[in-house]
Structure formats: structure tokens, C-alpha cells
Coordinates of C-alpha atoms and ligand atoms in Angstrom, one line a residue:
X1 CA 0.0 0.0 0.0
X2 CA 1.3 3.4 -0.8
X3 CA -0.1 6.9 -0.3
X4 CA 2.9 8.7 -1.8
X5 CA 1.9 11.7 -3.9
X6 CA 4.3 13.9 -6.0
X7 CA 3.7 16.8 -3.7
X8 CA 5.2 16.2 -0.2
X9 CA 3.4 17.4 2.9
X10 CA 4.8 20.4 4.6
X11 CA 4.7 18.8 8.0
X12 CA 4.2 15.2 9.2
X13 CA 3.7 14.8 12.9
X14 CA 4.2 11.4 14.7
X15 CA 2.3 10.8 17.9
X16 CA -1.2 12.0 19.0
X17 CA -0.3 12.6 22.6
X18 CA -0.6 16.1 24.3
X19 CA 2.5 17.4 22.4
X20 CA 1.6 15.9 19.0
X21 CA -2.0 17.2 19.1
X22 CA -0.8 20.7 19.8
X23 CA 1.9 20.4 17.1
X24 CA -0.8 19.4 14.6
X25 CA -2.9 22.3 15.7
X26 CA -0.1 24.9 15.5
X27 CA 1.2 23.6 12.1
X28 CA -2.3 23.7 10.6
X29 CA -3.0 27.2 12.0
X30 CA 0.3 28.4 10.5
X31 CA -0.9 27.3 7.1
X32 CA 1.1 24.2 6.6
X33 CA -0.3 21.0 4.9
X34 CA 0.0 18.6 7.8
X35 CA -0.9 15.0 8.8
X36 CA -0.4 13.1 12.0
X37 CA 0.4 9.4 12.3
X38 CA -0.4 7.6 15.6
X39 CA 0.3 4.0 16.4
X40 CA -2.6 3.6 18.8
X41 CA -6.2 3.2 17.8
X42 CA -7.2 6.3 19.8
X43 CA -5.6 9.7 20.6
X44 CA -4.0 10.6 23.9
X45 CA -0.5 9.1 23.8
X46 CA 0.6 8.4 27.3
X47 CA -3.0 9.0 28.4
X48 CA -4.3 6.5 25.9
X49 CA -1.8 3.7 26.7
X50 CA -1.7 4.0 30.5
X51 CA -5.3 3.3 31.0
X52 CA -4.7 1.1 34.1
X53 CA -7.1 1.6 37.0
X54 CA -5.8 4.3 39.2
X55 CA -3.9 6.2 36.5
X56 CA -4.2 9.9 37.1
X57 CA -2.3 13.2 36.8
X58 CA 0.0 14.1 39.7
X59 CA 0.4 17.6 38.3
X60 CA -2.7 19.8 38.8
X61 CA -5.2 19.1 35.9
X62 CA -5.6 22.8 35.0
X63 CA -1.8 23.3 34.8
X64 CA -1.3 20.1 32.7
X65 CA -4.0 20.8 30.1
X66 CA -3.7 23.2 27.2
X67 CA -3.5 26.9 27.8
X68 CA -3.4 28.2 24.3
X69 CA -7.1 28.8 24.2
X70 CA -9.0 30.7 26.9
X71 CA -12.3 29.4 25.4
X72 CA -11.1 25.8 25.8
X73 CA -9.9 26.5 29.3
X74 CA -13.3 28.0 30.2
X75 CA -15.5 25.3 28.7
X76 CA -13.6 22.2 30.1
X77 CA -14.3 21.8 33.8
X78 CA -11.8 19.4 35.3
X79 CA -13.6 17.3 37.9
X80 CA -10.7 16.8 40.2
X81 CA -7.4 18.6 41.0
X82 CA -5.7 15.5 39.8
X83 CA -7.8 14.1 37.0
X84 CA -8.1 10.3 36.4
X85 CA -7.2 8.7 33.0
X86 CA -10.7 8.4 31.6
X87 CA -11.3 12.1 32.1
X88 CA -7.9 13.0 30.5
X89 CA -8.7 10.8 27.5
X90 CA -12.1 12.4 27.1
X91 CA -10.4 15.9 27.3
X92 CA -7.9 15.1 24.6
X93 CA -10.6 13.7 22.3
X94 CA -12.6 16.9 23.0
X95 CA -9.6 19.0 22.0
X96 CA -9.2 17.0 18.8
X97 CA -12.8 17.5 17.8
X98 CA -13.2 21.0 19.0
X99 CA -10.4 22.2 16.8
X100 CA -11.4 19.9 13.9
X101 CA -8.1 18.0 14.0
X102 CA -9.4 14.4 13.5
X103 CA -9.5 14.7 9.7
X104 CA -5.7 15.0 9.8
X105 CA -5.0 12.1 12.1
X106 CA -4.3 8.5 11.0
X107 CA -4.8 6.0 13.8
X108 CA -3.2 2.6 13.9
X109 CA -0.3 4.0 11.8
X110 CA 3.0 2.9 13.4
X111 CA 6.1 4.4 11.8
X112 CA 8.7 1.8 10.9
X113 CA 11.1 3.9 8.9
X114 CA 11.9 7.5 8.1
X115 CA 14.6 8.4 5.6
X116 CA 16.0 11.7 4.6
X117 CA 16.9 12.5 1.1
X118 CA 20.0 14.7 0.9
X119 CA 19.2 16.0 -2.6
X120 CA 15.6 17.1 -2.1
X121 CA 15.5 17.7 1.6
X122 CA 12.4 15.5 1.8
X123 CA 11.7 12.7 4.3
X124 CA 10.0 9.5 3.3
X125 CA 8.1 7.9 6.2
X126 CA 6.8 4.3 6.1
X127 CA 4.2 2.8 8.4
X128 CA 3.7 -0.8 9.4
X129 CA 1.1 -1.3 6.7
X130 CA 3.7 -0.4 4.1
X131 CA 2.2 3.0 3.3
X132 CA 4.7 5.8 2.4
X133 CA 4.3 9.5 2.9
X134 CA 6.7 12.2 1.9
X135 CA 7.1 15.3 3.9
X136 CA 9.5 18.3 4.1
X137 CA 9.4 18.6 7.8
X138 CA 9.1 15.5 10.1
X139 CA 8.2 16.2 13.7
X140 CA 8.3 13.3 16.1
X141 CA 6.1 14.0 19.2
X142 CA 6.5 10.4 20.4
X143 CA 7.1 11.3 24.1
X144 CA 9.5 10.1 26.7
X145 CA 7.5 7.4 28.4
X146 CA 6.0 5.6 25.5
X147 CA 8.0 2.3 25.2
X148 CA 7.1 0.0 28.1
X149 CA 10.0 -2.0 29.6
X150 CA 9.6 -5.7 30.4
X151 CA 12.6 -7.0 32.4
X152 CA 14.3 -10.0 31.0
X153 CA 12.9 -12.5 33.6
X154 CA 13.5 -16.1 32.6
X155 CA 10.3 -18.0 31.7
X156 CA 8.2 -15.0 30.9
X157 CA 6.3 -16.9 28.3
X158 CA 5.9 -20.0 30.5
X159 CA 3.3 -18.4 32.7
X160 CA -0.2 -19.7 31.9
X161 CA -2.2 -16.8 33.4
X162 CA -2.6 -13.3 32.1
X163 CA 0.2 -10.7 31.9
X164 CA -0.3 -7.0 31.4
X165 CA 2.0 -3.9 31.5
X166 CA 0.6 -0.7 33.1
X167 CA 2.0 1.2 30.1
X168 CA 0.3 -1.0 27.5
X169 CA -3.0 -1.6 29.3
X170 CA -5.7 -3.4 27.3
X171 CA -8.8 -1.5 26.1
X172 CA -11.1 -4.2 27.6
X173 CA -11.3 -3.9 31.4
X174 CA -9.1 -6.3 33.3
X175 CA -11.2 -8.1 35.9
X176 CA -9.3 -8.6 39.2
X177 CA -12.3 -10.1 41.1
X178 CA -11.5 -13.3 42.8
X179 CA -8.0 -13.5 41.2
X180 CA -4.6 -14.0 42.6
X181 CA -2.7 -11.0 41.3
X182 CA 0.9 -9.8 41.4
X183 CA 2.2 -6.3 40.8
X184 CA 5.9 -6.1 39.9
X185 CA 7.3 -2.6 40.4
X186 CA 6.6 0.2 42.9
X187 CA 7.3 3.3 40.8
X188 CA 4.6 5.9 40.2
X189 CA 2.5 3.5 38.1
X190 CA 2.8 0.5 40.5
X191 CA 1.8 2.6 43.6
X192 CA -1.2 4.0 41.7
X193 CA -2.7 0.6 40.7
X194 CA -1.8 -1.4 43.9
X195 CA -4.6 0.1 46.1
X196 CA -7.2 -0.5 43.4
X197 CA -6.2 -4.1 42.7
X198 CA -6.1 -4.8 46.5
X199 CA -9.8 -3.8 46.8
X200 CA -10.9 -6.2 44.2
X201 CA -8.5 -9.2 44.0
X202 CA -8.7 -12.3 46.1
X203 CA -5.0 -11.8 46.9
X204 CA -2.4 -9.2 45.9
X205 CA 1.4 -9.9 46.1
X206 CA 3.5 -6.8 45.5
X207 CA 7.1 -7.5 44.3
X208 CA 9.2 -4.5 45.3
X209 CA 12.9 -4.1 44.5
X210 CA 13.4 -0.6 45.6
X211 CA 11.1 1.3 48.0
X212 CA 10.2 4.8 46.9
X213 CA 9.6 7.9 48.9
X214 CA 5.8 8.0 48.5
X215 CA 3.8 10.9 49.9
X216 CA 0.1 11.6 49.7
X217 CA -1.3 13.1 46.5
X218 CA -4.0 14.9 48.5
X219 CA -6.4 14.9 45.6
X220 CA -9.9 16.4 45.8
X221 CA -12.9 17.4 43.6
X222 CA -12.8 20.9 42.2
X223 CA -15.6 22.8 43.8
X224 CA -17.9 25.3 41.9
X225 CA -16.2 28.2 43.7
X226 CA -12.7 26.9 42.7
X227 CA -13.9 26.4 39.1
X228 CA -15.0 30.1 39.0
X229 CA -11.7 31.2 40.5
X230 CA -9.7 29.2 38.0
X231 CA -11.5 30.9 35.2
X232 CA -11.0 34.3 36.7
X233 CA -7.3 33.6 37.2
X234 CA -6.6 32.3 33.7
X235 CA -4.0 34.9 32.8
X236 CA -2.5 34.9 36.3
X237 CA -2.1 31.1 36.1
X238 CA -0.4 31.3 32.7
X239 CA 1.9 34.0 33.9
X240 CA 2.9 32.0 37.0
X241 CA 3.4 28.8 35.0
X242 CA 5.5 30.6 32.4
X243 CA 7.8 32.1 35.0
X244 CA 8.2 29.2 37.3
X245 CA 11.2 27.0 37.0
X246 CA 9.4 23.7 36.5
X247 CA 6.0 24.8 35.2
X248 CA 3.9 24.4 38.4
X249 CA 1.8 26.9 40.4
X250 CA 3.4 25.9 43.7
X251 CA 5.3 28.8 45.1
X252 CA 8.9 28.5 46.3
X253 CA 9.3 28.6 50.1
X254 CA 11.4 31.4 51.7
X255 CA 13.1 29.5 54.5
X256 CA 15.8 26.8 54.9
X257 CA 15.2 23.8 57.1
X258 CA 17.2 24.9 60.1
X259 CA 16.0 28.5 60.0
X260 CA 13.0 27.0 62.0
X261 CA 13.2 25.5 65.4
X262 CA 12.1 21.9 65.9
X263 CA 8.4 22.6 66.6
X264 CA 8.1 25.0 63.6
X265 CA 9.9 22.4 61.5
X266 CA 7.5 19.7 62.5
X267 CA 4.5 21.9 61.8
X268 CA 5.9 22.7 58.4
X269 CA 6.6 19.1 57.6
X270 CA 2.9 18.4 58.5
X271 CA 1.9 21.1 56.1
X272 CA 4.0 19.6 53.4
X273 CA 2.6 16.1 54.1
X274 CA -0.9 17.5 53.6
X275 CA 0.0 19.6 50.5
X276 CA -1.0 18.6 47.0
X277 CA 1.4 16.7 44.7
X278 CA 4.7 18.3 43.7
X279 CA 4.3 21.1 46.3
X280 CA 6.3 18.7 48.4
X281 CA 9.3 19.3 46.2
X282 CA 8.7 22.9 45.0
X283 CA 7.3 24.6 48.1
X284 CA 9.5 22.7 50.5
X285 CA 12.4 24.2 52.6
X286 CA 14.8 25.7 50.1
X287 CA 17.6 23.3 51.0
X288 CA 15.6 20.1 51.4
X289 CA 16.8 18.4 48.2
X290 CA 20.6 19.3 48.5
X291 CA 21.4 19.7 52.2
X292 CA 21.9 16.2 53.4
X293 CA 20.9 17.0 57.0
X294 CA 17.8 18.8 55.9
X295 CA 16.9 15.9 53.6
X296 CA 17.4 13.4 56.4
X297 CA 15.1 15.4 58.7
X298 CA 12.3 15.4 56.2
X299 CA 13.0 11.7 55.2
X300 CA 12.7 10.7 58.9
X301 CA 9.4 12.6 59.2
X302 CA 8.1 10.6 56.2
X303 CA 9.5 7.3 57.5
X304 CA 7.7 8.0 60.8
X305 CA 4.4 8.6 58.9
X306 CA 4.9 5.2 57.1
X307 CA 5.5 3.5 60.4
X308 CA 2.4 5.2 61.8
X309 CA 0.2 3.9 59.0
X310 CA 1.5 0.4 58.4
X311 CA 0.5 -2.0 61.2
X312 CA 3.3 -4.6 60.7
X313 CA 6.6 -3.0 61.6
X314 CA 8.5 -5.4 59.3
X315 CA 6.4 -4.4 56.3
X316 CA 6.7 -0.8 57.2
X317 CA 10.5 -1.1 57.4
X318 CA 10.5 -2.6 53.9
X319 CA 8.5 0.3 52.5
X320 CA 10.9 2.9 53.8
X321 CA 13.7 3.6 51.2
X322 CA 17.2 2.9 52.5
X323 CA 19.2 3.5 49.3
X324 CA 18.3 6.9 48.1
X325 CA 17.3 10.3 49.4
X326 CA 13.9 11.9 49.0
X327 CA 13.9 13.6 45.6
X328 CA 16.8 11.7 44.3
X329 CA 14.3 9.7 42.2
X330 CA 11.1 11.1 40.9
X331 CA 8.8 10.8 43.9
X332 CA 5.5 9.1 43.4
X333 CA 2.3 10.6 45.0
X334 CA -0.2 8.2 46.4
X335 CA -3.7 7.7 47.6
X336 CA -4.3 5.1 50.3
X337 CA -1.1 3.3 49.3
X338 CA 0.5 2.5 52.6
X339 CA -2.9 1.7 54.1
X340 CA -3.2 -1.1 51.5
X341 CA -0.5 -3.1 53.3
X342 CA -2.8 -3.5 56.3
X343 CA -5.3 -5.6 54.3
X344 CA -5.3 -9.3 55.0
X345 CA -5.2 -10.1 51.2
X346 CA -2.0 -8.1 50.5
X347 CA 1.6 -9.2 51.0
X348 CA 4.9 -7.6 50.1
X349 CA 7.9 -9.4 48.7
X350 CA 11.3 -7.8 49.1
X351 CA 13.1 -8.6 45.9
X352 CA 16.4 -7.5 47.3
X353 CA 16.1 -10.4 49.9
X354 CA 14.4 -12.8 47.5
X355 CA 14.9 -11.9 43.8
X356 CA 12.6 -13.3 41.1
X357 CA 14.3 -16.4 39.7
X358 CA 11.8 -17.0 36.9
X359 CA 8.2 -17.3 35.9
X360 CA 6.7 -20.7 35.8
X361 CA 3.5 -22.0 34.4
X362 CA 1.9 -21.3 37.7
X363 CA 3.3 -18.1 38.9
X364 CA 6.5 -16.3 40.1
X365 CA 9.4 -18.2 41.6
X366 CA 11.7 -16.6 44.2
X367 CA 14.1 -18.2 46.7
X368 CA 11.0 -18.7 48.9
X369 CA 9.3 -20.9 46.3
X370 CA 6.5 -20.4 43.7
X371 CA 3.7 -17.9 44.4
X372 CA 0.7 -19.2 42.3
X373 CA -1.0 -16.5 40.4
X374 CA -3.8 -15.8 37.9
X375 CA -2.6 -12.3 36.7
X376 CA 0.8 -10.6 36.7
X377 CA 0.9 -6.8 36.3
X378 CA 4.2 -5.4 35.1
X379 CA 4.7 -1.9 36.5
X380 CA 8.3 -2.0 35.5
X381 CA 8.6 1.4 33.7
X382 CA 9.8 2.6 30.3
X383 CA 12.7 3.0 28.0
X384 CA 12.7 6.7 28.9
X385 CA 13.6 9.6 26.7
X386 CA 14.9 7.9 23.5
X387 CA 12.8 4.7 23.5
X388 CA 10.4 5.6 20.8
X389 CA 12.9 7.6 18.6
X390 CA 15.2 4.6 18.6
X391 CA 12.5 2.3 17.3
X392 CA 11.4 4.3 14.3
X393 CA 14.2 3.5 11.8
X394 CA 15.2 7.1 11.5
X395 CA 18.0 7.8 9.0
X396 CA 19.4 11.3 8.3
X397 CA 22.2 12.7 6.1
X398 CA 24.1 10.1 4.1
X399 CA 21.8 7.4 5.5
X400 CA 23.1 7.9 9.1
X401 CA 21.0 6.0 11.6
X402 CA 19.8 8.0 14.5
X403 CA 20.8 5.1 16.7
X404 CA 24.4 5.3 15.5
X405 CA 24.4 9.1 15.9
X406 CA 23.2 8.7 19.5
X407 CA 25.2 5.5 20.3
X408 CA 26.6 7.3 23.4
X409 CA 23.3 8.9 24.2
X410 CA 21.4 11.8 22.7
X411 CA 22.9 15.2 21.7
X412 CA 20.5 17.9 20.9
X413 CA 20.0 21.6 20.5
X414 CA 17.2 22.9 22.8
X415 CA 15.9 19.4 22.9
X416 CA 14.3 19.9 19.5
X417 CA 16.8 19.0 16.8
X418 CA 20.1 17.1 16.3
X419 CA 22.9 17.7 13.8
X420 CA 22.9 15.6 10.6
X421 CA 19.1 15.2 10.7
X422 CA 17.9 18.2 8.8
X423 CA 14.2 19.0 8.8
X424 CA 13.6 16.6 11.7
X425 CA 12.4 17.8 15.1
X426 CA 11.4 16.1 18.3
X427 CA 9.6 18.4 20.8
X428 CA 8.9 16.7 24.1
X429 CA 11.7 14.2 23.6
X430 CA 15.1 13.9 25.2
X431 CA 16.4 17.1 26.9
X432 CA 12.9 18.6 26.7
X433 CA 11.7 19.0 30.3
X434 CA 12.2 18.5 34.0
X435 CA 8.9 19.3 35.6
X436 CA 5.4 19.8 34.2
X437 CA 6.0 18.3 30.8
X438 CA 3.2 19.8 28.7
X439 CA 4.4 23.3 29.6
X440 CA 7.9 22.7 28.3
X441 CA 6.7 20.7 25.3
X442 CA 4.3 23.4 24.4
X443 CA 7.2 25.9 24.3
X444 CA 9.1 23.6 22.0
X445 CA 6.1 23.1 19.7
X446 CA 5.6 26.9 19.5
X447 CA 9.3 27.3 18.8
X448 CA 9.4 24.6 16.1
X449 CA 6.3 26.1 14.4
X450 CA 7.9 29.6 14.4
X451 CA 11.1 28.2 13.0
X452 CA 9.4 26.4 10.2
X453 CA 7.3 29.5 9.4
X454 CA 10.4 31.6 9.2
X455 CA 12.0 29.1 6.9
X456 CA 8.9 29.0 4.6
X457 CA 8.4 32.7 4.6
X458 CA 12.1 33.2 3.6
X459 CA 12.1 30.6 0.9
X460 CA 14.2 28.0 2.7
X461 CA 13.6 24.3 2.3
X462 CA 16.1 22.9 4.7
X463 CA 16.7 23.7 8.3
X464 CA 19.5 22.2 10.4
X465 CA 21.4 23.1 13.5
X466 CA 24.9 24.3 13.9
X467 CA 27.1 21.5 15.5
X468 CA 28.7 24.0 17.8
X469 CA 25.3 25.0 19.2
X470 CA 24.4 21.4 19.7
X471 CA 27.6 20.8 21.5
X472 CA 27.2 23.7 23.8
X473 CA 23.5 23.0 24.7
X474 CA 24.3 19.3 25.4
X475 CA 27.2 20.3 27.6
X476 CA 24.9 22.7 29.4
X477 CA 22.4 19.8 30.0
X478 CA 25.2 17.6 31.4
X479 CA 26.4 20.4 33.7
X480 CA 22.8 21.1 34.9
X481 CA 22.5 17.3 35.6
X482 CA 25.6 17.4 37.8
X483 CA 24.3 20.4 39.7
X484 CA 20.7 19.2 40.0
X485 CA 20.1 18.3 43.6
X486 CA 17.5 15.7 42.7
X487 CA 17.4 12.8 40.3
X488 CA 20.6 10.9 41.0
X489 CA 22.2 8.5 38.6
X490 CA 20.2 5.6 39.9
X491 CA 17.2 7.0 38.1
X492 CA 15.8 6.2 34.7
X493 CA 16.5 9.8 33.9
X494 CA 20.0 8.6 33.1
X495 CA 18.6 5.5 31.2
X496 CA 20.1 3.2 33.8
X497 CA 17.0 1.1 34.2
X498 CA 17.5 -0.3 30.7
X499 CA 20.3 -2.9 30.4
X500 CA 23.0 -1.8 27.9
X501 CA 21.6 1.8 27.5
X502 CA 24.3 4.5 27.6
X503 CA 24.3 6.4 30.9
X504 CA 23.4 9.9 29.7
X505 CA 21.2 12.6 31.2
X506 CA 17.9 12.7 29.4
X507 CA 16.1 15.7 31.0
X508 CA 16.6 19.4 30.8
X509 CA 17.2 20.5 34.4
X510 CA 18.1 24.1 33.4
X511 CA 14.6 25.2 34.0
X512 CA 11.8 26.6 31.8
X513 CA 12.8 30.3 32.1
X514 CA 16.2 29.5 30.6
X515 CA 14.6 27.6 27.7
X516 CA 12.2 30.5 27.1
X517 CA 14.9 33.2 27.2
X518 CA 17.0 31.3 24.8
X519 CA 14.1 30.9 22.5
X520 CA 13.4 34.6 22.6
X521 CA 17.1 35.3 21.8
X522 CA 17.2 32.9 18.9
X523 CA 14.0 34.4 17.4
X524 CA 15.3 37.9 17.7
X525 CA 18.5 36.8 16.0
X526 CA 16.9 35.4 12.8
X527 CA 16.9 32.0 14.3
X528 CA 20.6 31.6 14.5
X529 CA 22.2 29.1 15.2
X530 CA 19.9 27.2 12.8
X531 CA 21.3 27.0 9.3
X532 CA 18.9 27.5 6.4
X533 CA 19.4 26.5 2.8
X534 CA 17.2 26.4 -0.2
Ligands
NAP601 P1 9.4 3.4 37.1 O1 9.3 4.6 37.9 O2 10.6 3.2 36.2 O3 9.3 2.2 38.1 C1 9.5 0.9 37.6 C2 9.4 -0.1 38.8 O4 9.7 -1.4 38.3 C3 10.5 0.2 39.9 O5 9.9 -0.1 41.1 C4 11.6 -0.8 39.5 O6 12.4 -1.1 40.6 C5 10.8 -1.9 39.1 N1 11.5 -2.9 38.3 C6 12.2 -2.6 37.1 N2 12.8 -3.7 36.7 C7 12.6 -4.7 37.6 C8 13.0 -6.0 37.7 N3 13.8 -6.6 36.8 N4 12.6 -6.7 38.8 C9 11.8 -6.1 39.7 N5 11.4 -4.8 39.7 C10 11.8 -4.1 38.6 O7 8.2 3.3 36.1 P2 6.7 3.8 36.4 O8 6.2 3.5 37.7 O9 5.9 3.4 35.2 O10 6.8 5.4 36.3 C11 7.6 6.0 35.2 C12 7.3 7.5 35.2 O11 6.1 7.7 34.6 C13 7.2 8.2 36.5 O12 8.4 8.4 37.2 C14 6.4 9.4 36.1 O13 7.3 10.3 35.6 C15 5.5 8.8 35.1 N6 4.2 8.5 35.7 C16 3.5 9.5 36.1 C17 2.3 9.3 36.7 C18 1.5 10.5 37.0 O14 1.7 11.6 36.6 N7 0.6 10.4 37.8 C19 1.8 8.0 36.9 C20 2.6 7.0 36.5 C21 3.8 7.2 35.9 P3 13.8 -0.3 40.8 O15 13.4 1.0 41.4 O16 14.5 -1.2 41.8 O17 14.5 -0.2 39.5

């Protein structure tokens, strides 16, 4: 099957997640001919695939959704401060229909190769069904958490029961009722699904390798008064988000941990414990993440909370991290998580003490024997940052494979382009964000659209980035990684959860204001250091 026509598209977007939908909208509004390819059978990206029970935002709904249209903001009333997956999927479908974008979207269209032609400057993109499309500009909005990771556990195919991954959750509901269920992994996904499974399953066994510093999400419905206030504050919200380091509304605190005496500190820790989501990182004492003593004081407070909630002291001890500090990994936010371990049908297996040996036909085998199961839920994370880009068969100048170009990890400029891959962009990919992702990704989409508009309006057909600029931006990313108090090298942010993956920082910890100020400077300088040719 081939849909190739003589006239290439101006823009082909890959991925119908939050970033891709916005990129499609912006490209069309800028007057480009544009289509979007999406592997899934529905739109939503992360929020389409991660449809496991309990999946929800842990950034405030109204800061995570789109802010480009006041009308859209006004008409969509988020039900909760942290919306659940079905509402998020409905919202993204609403956006697609409201802005009449569906006619440009091809669902079930997984990209298998994308090849650049040095002579014409045109990309040829092939999908799984063999269809080919030609485009001048190729924009991959394939996200950072889109390729689920299954650990290489021996005997995975031997298990006779059902296996599902949180990041690849089936469209049909998975029934836990009366079943013996295992959840492997206690990252943000695992700790969201565990309490829900526990309520319904006959038994739940949680396989935990590393305990995480979980704190309450403190979700609540958005009241009518709050809805009205949000609408009144639209411009203020946008302004605050645009000037905050990580794209959240939470204000920074003005005191360091030991500026307060013990009673004041305890009271402040209580306030933090009861605060919503990421306030616990952003509005915390100014030194909490990098002053070891300060971090230890907060960690001990959280540990005491866990001991206070979990009845069995041995189980509580296993749930308290002992190998990393609070904030060193991306902290999950939970609802009734620790309480779950007080249920009679829930047990916790410490994989450091008894690692998984293999799966058998009946269940999971550790040193303690085989736990018989009906259903295994893999909550084992993703090939973060570069996972999707490395599986699309992308070839740039002279047939160079992106995977060879990035053999030692990604190098980028602004997290939107890499040298030797002209006319190819990847907003929301590696080096894009460290915080509230849609905010940074939206900046990148705006920038890419402006860049392409400039090229078109000035008669240029090829856009590439100066190697010196890429080198300097990538060096800045690596420096910021070393300085960043949080997110140590044990984190998937360095790719270390994937065997054989180069250890390279995959976020942009320099903050959103820096990205925005660089973008403004580039725009006012005729988009240098991008190189334009006809
Ligand atoms: P994750 O944070 O990478 O957690 C994966 C879990 O699987 C970890 O507990 C890990 O243990 C475990 N694991 C990996 N390999 C294993 C093995 N061979 N044996 C046993 N356990 C193994 O993945 P995630 O929970 O899906 O979350 C990924 C990211 O998605 C989050 O950090 C967050 O950014 C995003 N997310 C966001 C939300 C939200 O916004 N509400 C919800 C879910 C996810 P180790 O720690 O020992 O490696």
C-alpha cells in the first residue's frame, strides 16, 4: 500500500499525545499542509496507553491541560485537582474534535522507517502497513514514556495466566475479582494501581525491588467556587506557570530547614505532608533536596508517617527507602497506598532479599518458592527519553541511523533537533523538560512552528542546526544534571533502568525560564544558530 503523492506534505507529525495534538494544531494554524500518524487506535498518547485503573495526573489538571485557548480552558471543567485517566482521554478527544483536527489524524499507523533524502531535503516515512508518505518537515512527538519496559525475567512466556503492563493496558477492562494478582514494580504506576487491585482481588502480592519515597497526592474534587476562581485567574495562572522553574503553580518557600526550630519544622513538615502533589518538592524548605541533614530530617518525618500507617513493623521497614534520598528519584504521589498493606489479602515481597528467579506456568518463583497467580501486572517502567525515537528506523544525512548518531546517548539543541538530521524535530523528547512536561513541550512546539514558518516565509527548504550550538547545549544539559540536587544517577532519567543503554542525562534541568529566554534570543536573531538553505 502506498499513499505517496508527488507533492510532499509540509509537515508530518508522529504521535497523538498532548504534544503531537498541539503540534498538529499549530502547524495547521500556521498554514502548513499537515498530517499526523499515531500507532494507537485512539488519541491521547501516554494517556491512551496508560489506562490502568488508578492512573491519574499528579500535576494539577488545569496546569497540565492546554493553555493556548481561553475558550477551551473556560469550557472544560476538570472534575478533580488531579484528573483520572478516563477524564484525561475524554479531554484530549474533546480538543481534537473542538479544533477539527481528527481529519488530519491517521490512527493505527505505526512508523517503521523515516529516511532523509540529501538532494531534495524531503523525508520518506513508512508505516507498518507499508504506506509511504513524503514530507518536508518531520516532527516526532513520540514522548519520553512511550515504550514499556519488560525486564528479561526467565520463563516469561511460560506463565499460563494473564500478563499486562501498566504502560500497555488493554482496552477491555481487566477483571481482578477473585483473582490472585501480582504487581511487579513500585514506581509511580505501581503505587497507583496497587490500592485499586487490592480492593478487588482475592489476593495481591507486591514485588518490590526498591522502596520509593511516596507521599500523599491529596487529591480532591474541584468545587464550583474553585472552578469560578480558575476561570477568573486564567491569565495569572499562565503567567505563573511561564515564569516558574518547572511549570507548576506551587510557590517556592522562603526558609531553609534549620531556620526554623524543631516545633516549627515539625509543623511545616505536616503542612508539606498535607500539601498537593509536587508542592512537596517545589514549596519545601529551600535546602531540602541538596542539604543532606535537611533531607534526612524530612525523610525521617516521612518514615515515621509510614511506620504510623502500616501496622506490621517489618512491612513498614521494607516500605521505607534505604538506598536513596527523598527527591533523588522522581517521587510518586499516592492515595491510600500504605494503608493497603494493612489488608489481609495483601503481601509484600522484598526482591532484594528474595529476587525473582523465573516465571513458571503457575506463577512467580523466588528463593521462597513459587507464588501461584492468575494475573501478573508489570509496572516496570519505560525506555525513557529515547525509547520511541530509537525504534522508528530514522536515517538522516548520508543514511546515518539516529541510533548510531546517538550511540553514546542523545545530543540535541534545545531538545528539538540534532545535527545531521535536517528538517527533523522532536519536541517533548530527550532534553525537553524537567517538571510539568506539557508546559515545556508546548514551548518547544511553539518554537518549532515559528522556526518552520520563518523558513517557509524566507524561501528556505532545509533547516538544520549548527554543530557548535548542539555541543554547547548538550554540555549545558550535562552540567545542569551534575548540579541538579535531585534525580541521581540511579534514576531512569539517566537511562540506567535499561540494560545496555548508555548512561546519559535525558532531561533538561536548566529550567523553563532559561529555555524561554534562549528561544526569545534565537527568534530575535533570525533563528541563528539554525542553518537555512534552499
Ligand atoms: P518506574 O518509575 O521506572 O518504576 C519501575 C518499577 O519497576 C520500579 O519499582 C523498579 O524497581 C521496578 N523494576 C524494574 N525492573 C525490575 C525487575 N527486573 N525486577 C523487579 N522490579 C523491577 O516506572 P513507572 O512507575 O511506570 O513510572 C515511570 C514514570 O512515569 C514516573 O516516574 C512518572 O514520571 C510517570 N508516571 C506519572 C504518573 C502521574 O503523573 N501520575 C503516573 C505513573 C507514571 P527499581 O526501582 O529497583 O528499578
